[in-house]
Tab-separated table of C-alpha atoms in Angstrom:
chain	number	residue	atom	x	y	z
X	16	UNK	CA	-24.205	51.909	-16.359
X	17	UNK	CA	-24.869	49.628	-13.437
X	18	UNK	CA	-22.127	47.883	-11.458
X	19	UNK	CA	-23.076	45.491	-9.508
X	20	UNK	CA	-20.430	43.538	-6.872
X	21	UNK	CA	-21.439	40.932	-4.456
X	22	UNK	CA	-20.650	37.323	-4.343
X	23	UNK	CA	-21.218	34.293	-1.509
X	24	UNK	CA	-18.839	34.850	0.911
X	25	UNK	CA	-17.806	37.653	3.337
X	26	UNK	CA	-14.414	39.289	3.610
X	27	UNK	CA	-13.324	39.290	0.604
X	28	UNK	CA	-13.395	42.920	-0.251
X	29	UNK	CA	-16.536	44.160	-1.678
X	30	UNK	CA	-17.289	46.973	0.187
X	31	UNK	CA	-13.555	48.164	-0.757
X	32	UNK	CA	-13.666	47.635	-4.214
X	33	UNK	CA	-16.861	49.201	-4.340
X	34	UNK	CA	-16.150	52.629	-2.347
X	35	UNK	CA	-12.835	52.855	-4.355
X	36	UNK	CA	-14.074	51.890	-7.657
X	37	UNK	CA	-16.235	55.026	-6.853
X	38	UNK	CA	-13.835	57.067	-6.166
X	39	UNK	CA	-11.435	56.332	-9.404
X	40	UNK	CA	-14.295	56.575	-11.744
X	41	UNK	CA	-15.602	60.061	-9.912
X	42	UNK	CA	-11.726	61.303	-10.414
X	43	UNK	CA	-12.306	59.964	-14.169
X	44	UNK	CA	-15.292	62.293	-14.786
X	45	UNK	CA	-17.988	60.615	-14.026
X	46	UNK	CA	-21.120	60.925	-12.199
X	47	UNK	CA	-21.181	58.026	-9.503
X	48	UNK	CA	-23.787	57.298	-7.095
X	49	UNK	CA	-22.507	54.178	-4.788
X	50	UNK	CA	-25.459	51.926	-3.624
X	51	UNK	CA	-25.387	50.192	-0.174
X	52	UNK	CA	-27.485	47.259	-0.046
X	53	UNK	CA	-25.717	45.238	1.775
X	54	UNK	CA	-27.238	45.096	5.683
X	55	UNK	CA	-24.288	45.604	7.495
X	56	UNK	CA	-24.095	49.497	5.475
X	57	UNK	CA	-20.458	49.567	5.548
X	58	UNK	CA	-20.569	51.741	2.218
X	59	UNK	CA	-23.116	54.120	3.575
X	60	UNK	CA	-21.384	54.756	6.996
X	61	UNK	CA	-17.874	55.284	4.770
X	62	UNK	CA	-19.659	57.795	2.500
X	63	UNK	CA	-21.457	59.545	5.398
X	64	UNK	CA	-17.885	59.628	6.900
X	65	UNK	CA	-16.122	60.658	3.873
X	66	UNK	CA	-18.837	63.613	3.881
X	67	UNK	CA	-18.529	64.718	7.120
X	68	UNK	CA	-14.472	64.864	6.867
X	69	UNK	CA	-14.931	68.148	4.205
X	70	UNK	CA	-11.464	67.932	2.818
X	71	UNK	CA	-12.282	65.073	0.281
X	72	UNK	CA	-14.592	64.918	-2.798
X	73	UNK	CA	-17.840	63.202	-1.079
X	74	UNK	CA	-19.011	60.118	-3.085
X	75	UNK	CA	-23.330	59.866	-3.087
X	76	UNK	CA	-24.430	57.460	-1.433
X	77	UNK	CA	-27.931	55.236	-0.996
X	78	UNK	CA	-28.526	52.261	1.263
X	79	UNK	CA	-31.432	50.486	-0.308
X	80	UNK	CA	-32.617	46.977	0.735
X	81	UNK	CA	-35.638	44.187	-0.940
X	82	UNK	CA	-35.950	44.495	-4.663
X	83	UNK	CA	-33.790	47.360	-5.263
X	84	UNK	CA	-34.509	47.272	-9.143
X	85	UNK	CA	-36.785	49.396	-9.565
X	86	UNK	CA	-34.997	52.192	-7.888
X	87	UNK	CA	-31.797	51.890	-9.155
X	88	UNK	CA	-32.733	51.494	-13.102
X	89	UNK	CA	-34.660	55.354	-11.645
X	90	UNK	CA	-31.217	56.176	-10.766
X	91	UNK	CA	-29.540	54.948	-13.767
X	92	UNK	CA	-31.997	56.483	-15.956
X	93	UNK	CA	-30.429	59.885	-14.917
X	94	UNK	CA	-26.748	59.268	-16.390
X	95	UNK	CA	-25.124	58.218	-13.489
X	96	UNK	CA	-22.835	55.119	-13.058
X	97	UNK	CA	-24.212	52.928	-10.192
X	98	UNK	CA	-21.940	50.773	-8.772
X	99	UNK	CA	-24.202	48.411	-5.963
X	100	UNK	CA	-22.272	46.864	-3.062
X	101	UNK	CA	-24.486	43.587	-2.510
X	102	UNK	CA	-22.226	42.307	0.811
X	103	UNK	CA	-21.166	38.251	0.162
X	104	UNK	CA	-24.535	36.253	0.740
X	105	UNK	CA	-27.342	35.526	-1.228
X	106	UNK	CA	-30.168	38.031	-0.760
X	107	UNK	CA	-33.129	39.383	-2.695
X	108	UNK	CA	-30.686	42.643	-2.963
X	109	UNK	CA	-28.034	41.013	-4.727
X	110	UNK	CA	-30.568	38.843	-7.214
X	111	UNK	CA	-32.643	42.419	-8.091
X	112	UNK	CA	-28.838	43.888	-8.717
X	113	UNK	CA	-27.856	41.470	-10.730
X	114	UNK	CA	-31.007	40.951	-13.036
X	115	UNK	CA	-30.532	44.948	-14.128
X	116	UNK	CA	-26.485	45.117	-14.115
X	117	UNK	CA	-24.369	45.470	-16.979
X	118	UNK	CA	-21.209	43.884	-15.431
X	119	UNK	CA	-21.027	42.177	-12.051
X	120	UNK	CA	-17.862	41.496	-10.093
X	121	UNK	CA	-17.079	38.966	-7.872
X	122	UNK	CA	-14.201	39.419	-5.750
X	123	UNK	CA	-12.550	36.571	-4.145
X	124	UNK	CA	-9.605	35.758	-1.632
X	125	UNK	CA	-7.476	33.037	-3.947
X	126	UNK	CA	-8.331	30.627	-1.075
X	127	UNK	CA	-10.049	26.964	-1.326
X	128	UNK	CA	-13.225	27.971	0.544
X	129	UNK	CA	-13.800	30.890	-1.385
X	130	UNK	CA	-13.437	29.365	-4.915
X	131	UNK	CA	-16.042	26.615	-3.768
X	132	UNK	CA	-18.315	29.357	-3.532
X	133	UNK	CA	-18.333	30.641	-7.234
X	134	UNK	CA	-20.075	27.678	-8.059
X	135	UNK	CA	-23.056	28.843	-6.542
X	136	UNK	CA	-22.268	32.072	-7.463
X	137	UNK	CA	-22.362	30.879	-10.830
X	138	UNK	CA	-25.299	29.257	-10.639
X	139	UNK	CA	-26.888	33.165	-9.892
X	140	UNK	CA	-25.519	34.833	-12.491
X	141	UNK	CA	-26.623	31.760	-15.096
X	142	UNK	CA	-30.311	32.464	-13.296
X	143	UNK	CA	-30.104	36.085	-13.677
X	144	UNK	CA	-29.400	35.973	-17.098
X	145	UNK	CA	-32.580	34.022	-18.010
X	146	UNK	CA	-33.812	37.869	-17.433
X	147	UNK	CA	-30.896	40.081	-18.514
X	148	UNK	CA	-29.081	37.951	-21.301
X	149	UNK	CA	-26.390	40.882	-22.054
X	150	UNK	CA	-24.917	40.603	-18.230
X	151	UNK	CA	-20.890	40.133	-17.992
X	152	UNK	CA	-19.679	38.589	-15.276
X	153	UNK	CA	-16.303	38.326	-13.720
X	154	UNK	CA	-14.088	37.749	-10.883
X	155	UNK	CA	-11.430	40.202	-8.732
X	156	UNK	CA	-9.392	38.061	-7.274
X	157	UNK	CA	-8.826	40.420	-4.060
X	158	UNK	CA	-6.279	39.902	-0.562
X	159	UNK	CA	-4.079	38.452	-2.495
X	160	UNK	CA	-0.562	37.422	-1.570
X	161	UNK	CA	2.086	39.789	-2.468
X	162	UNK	CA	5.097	37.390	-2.125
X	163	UNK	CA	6.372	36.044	-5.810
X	164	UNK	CA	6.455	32.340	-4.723
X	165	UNK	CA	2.657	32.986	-4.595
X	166	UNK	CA	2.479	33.801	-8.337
X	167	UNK	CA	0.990	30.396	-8.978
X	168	UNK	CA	-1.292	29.741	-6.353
X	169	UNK	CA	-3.123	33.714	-8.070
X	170	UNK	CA	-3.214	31.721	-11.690
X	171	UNK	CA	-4.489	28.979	-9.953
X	172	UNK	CA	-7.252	30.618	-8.548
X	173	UNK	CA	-8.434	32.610	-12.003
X	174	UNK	CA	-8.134	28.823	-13.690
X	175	UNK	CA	-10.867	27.860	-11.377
X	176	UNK	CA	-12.949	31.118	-11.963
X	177	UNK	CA	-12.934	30.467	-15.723
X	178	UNK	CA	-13.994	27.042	-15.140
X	179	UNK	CA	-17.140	28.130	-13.440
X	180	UNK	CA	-17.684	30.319	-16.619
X	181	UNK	CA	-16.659	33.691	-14.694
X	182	UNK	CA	-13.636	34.747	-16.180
X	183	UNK	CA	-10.906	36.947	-13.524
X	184	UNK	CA	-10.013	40.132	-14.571
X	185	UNK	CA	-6.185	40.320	-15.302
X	186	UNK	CA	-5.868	42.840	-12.479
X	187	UNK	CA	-5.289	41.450	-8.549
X	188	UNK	CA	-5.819	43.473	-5.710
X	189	UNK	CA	-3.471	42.620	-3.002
X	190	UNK	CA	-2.978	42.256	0.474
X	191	UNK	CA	-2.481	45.522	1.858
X	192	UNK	CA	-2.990	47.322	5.285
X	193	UNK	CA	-3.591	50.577	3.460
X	194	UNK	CA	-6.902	49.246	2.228
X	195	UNK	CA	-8.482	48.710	5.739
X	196	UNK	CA	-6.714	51.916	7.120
X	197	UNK	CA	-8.185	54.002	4.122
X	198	UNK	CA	-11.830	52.342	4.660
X	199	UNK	CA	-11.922	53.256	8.461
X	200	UNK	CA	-10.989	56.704	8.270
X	201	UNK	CA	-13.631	57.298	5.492
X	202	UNK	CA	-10.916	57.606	2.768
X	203	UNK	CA	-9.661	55.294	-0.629
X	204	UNK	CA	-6.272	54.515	-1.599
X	205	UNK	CA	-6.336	57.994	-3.390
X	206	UNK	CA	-6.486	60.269	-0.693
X	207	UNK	CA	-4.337	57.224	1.413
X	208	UNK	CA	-1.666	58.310	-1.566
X	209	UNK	CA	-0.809	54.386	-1.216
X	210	UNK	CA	1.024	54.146	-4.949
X	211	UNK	CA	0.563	50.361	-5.264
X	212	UNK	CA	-2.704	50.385	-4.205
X	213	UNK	CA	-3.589	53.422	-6.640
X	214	UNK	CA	-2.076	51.233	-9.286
X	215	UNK	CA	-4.200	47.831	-8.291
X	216	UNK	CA	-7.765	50.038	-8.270
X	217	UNK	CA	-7.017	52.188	-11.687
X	218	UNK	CA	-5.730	48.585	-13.389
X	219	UNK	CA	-9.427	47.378	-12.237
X	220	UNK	CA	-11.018	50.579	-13.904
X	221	UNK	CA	-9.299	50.110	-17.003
X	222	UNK	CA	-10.317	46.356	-17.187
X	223	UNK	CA	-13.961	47.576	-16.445
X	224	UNK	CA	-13.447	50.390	-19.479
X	225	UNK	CA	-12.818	47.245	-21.875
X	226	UNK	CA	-15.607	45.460	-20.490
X	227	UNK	CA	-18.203	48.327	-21.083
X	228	UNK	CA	-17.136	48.300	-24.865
X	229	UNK	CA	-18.837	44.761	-24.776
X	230	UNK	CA	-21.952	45.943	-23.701
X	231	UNK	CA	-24.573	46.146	-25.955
């Protein structure tokens, strides 16, 4: 199983989702190996921290960059669940990720300027399935706002996504420090024993568990 997140614009939570997706599926039994190939190697320098602290369950890590297909269907091949953090620009890493992945998420801040980008982003995924037909693709919409008189502005945001043929997952992942503290101290919401937060990430798991009944 190969995960792969990235998208076309920065901040908007990648390297989070990615380092605690890995976490909540390790917890679920599996055997996850979190790929770095973004430049800026936030992933690797959280896993190398999350290693050195000894008192949590270390998470493997690779930083790869170029065409990272080659390796990572290698990696794959083993039994593992890959889960690639591509950063939020267009690079040959994300393009060789997404050409081998069986799901790609897009997370995105339910903001103007970051919906204009799933257009293009759309445009990638459309290209990499001229190569790898089966690939499912769909958005996170991430940071968002917790108040309730922001309800609609969220729906408005995953109408948008479906229009550029990349469906939102039902969960959201909100605005919360805990995220940022977790990340920083080499941690995920688990360890951070954040409840909400725990809640947002294992929603986004089970979403992904209905999605990899889809795959072929």
């Amino acid at each position: 199983m190969i995960i792969t997140i990235g998208g076309q614009k920065g901040g908007s939570g990648k390297s989070c989702l990615a380092q605690n997706l890995a976490v909540a599926l390790q917890r679920a039994g599996e055997q996850v190996m979190l790929i770095d190939a973004d430049p800026q190697q936030t992933s690797a320098d959280w896993a190398e921290q999350r290693h050195e602290n000894g008192k949590v369950e270390p998470i493997d890590c690779q930083a790869m960059t170029g065409d990272i297909s080659k390796t990572a269907l290698a990696l794959a091949s083993t039994g593992r669940t890959l889960i690639i953090d591509c950063g939020g620009r267009d690079t040959k890493e994300l393009r060789s990720a997404l050409v081998i992945a069986d799901i790609a998420l897009v997370p995105t801040r339910p903001k103007r300027r970051d919906l204009k980008t799933l257009d293009y982003v759309s445009d990638l995924v459309e290209k990499s399935r001229l190569v790898n037909p089966d690939l499912i693709a769909r958005v996170v919409v991430s940071q968002a706002p917790s108040l309730p008189s922001q309800v609609q502005r969220i729906l408005d945001s995953k109408a948008v996504a479906d229009q550029f043929g990349l469906p939102a997952l039902d969960p959201v992942i909100f605005s919360r420090n805990v995220y940022d503290d977790a990340e920083e101290a080499g941690l995920s919401v688990f360890e951070a024993n954040d409840e909400k937060a725990i809640v947002e990430i294992e929603a986004i798991r089970e979403a992904l568990a209905e999605l990899r009944k889809m795959i072929k």
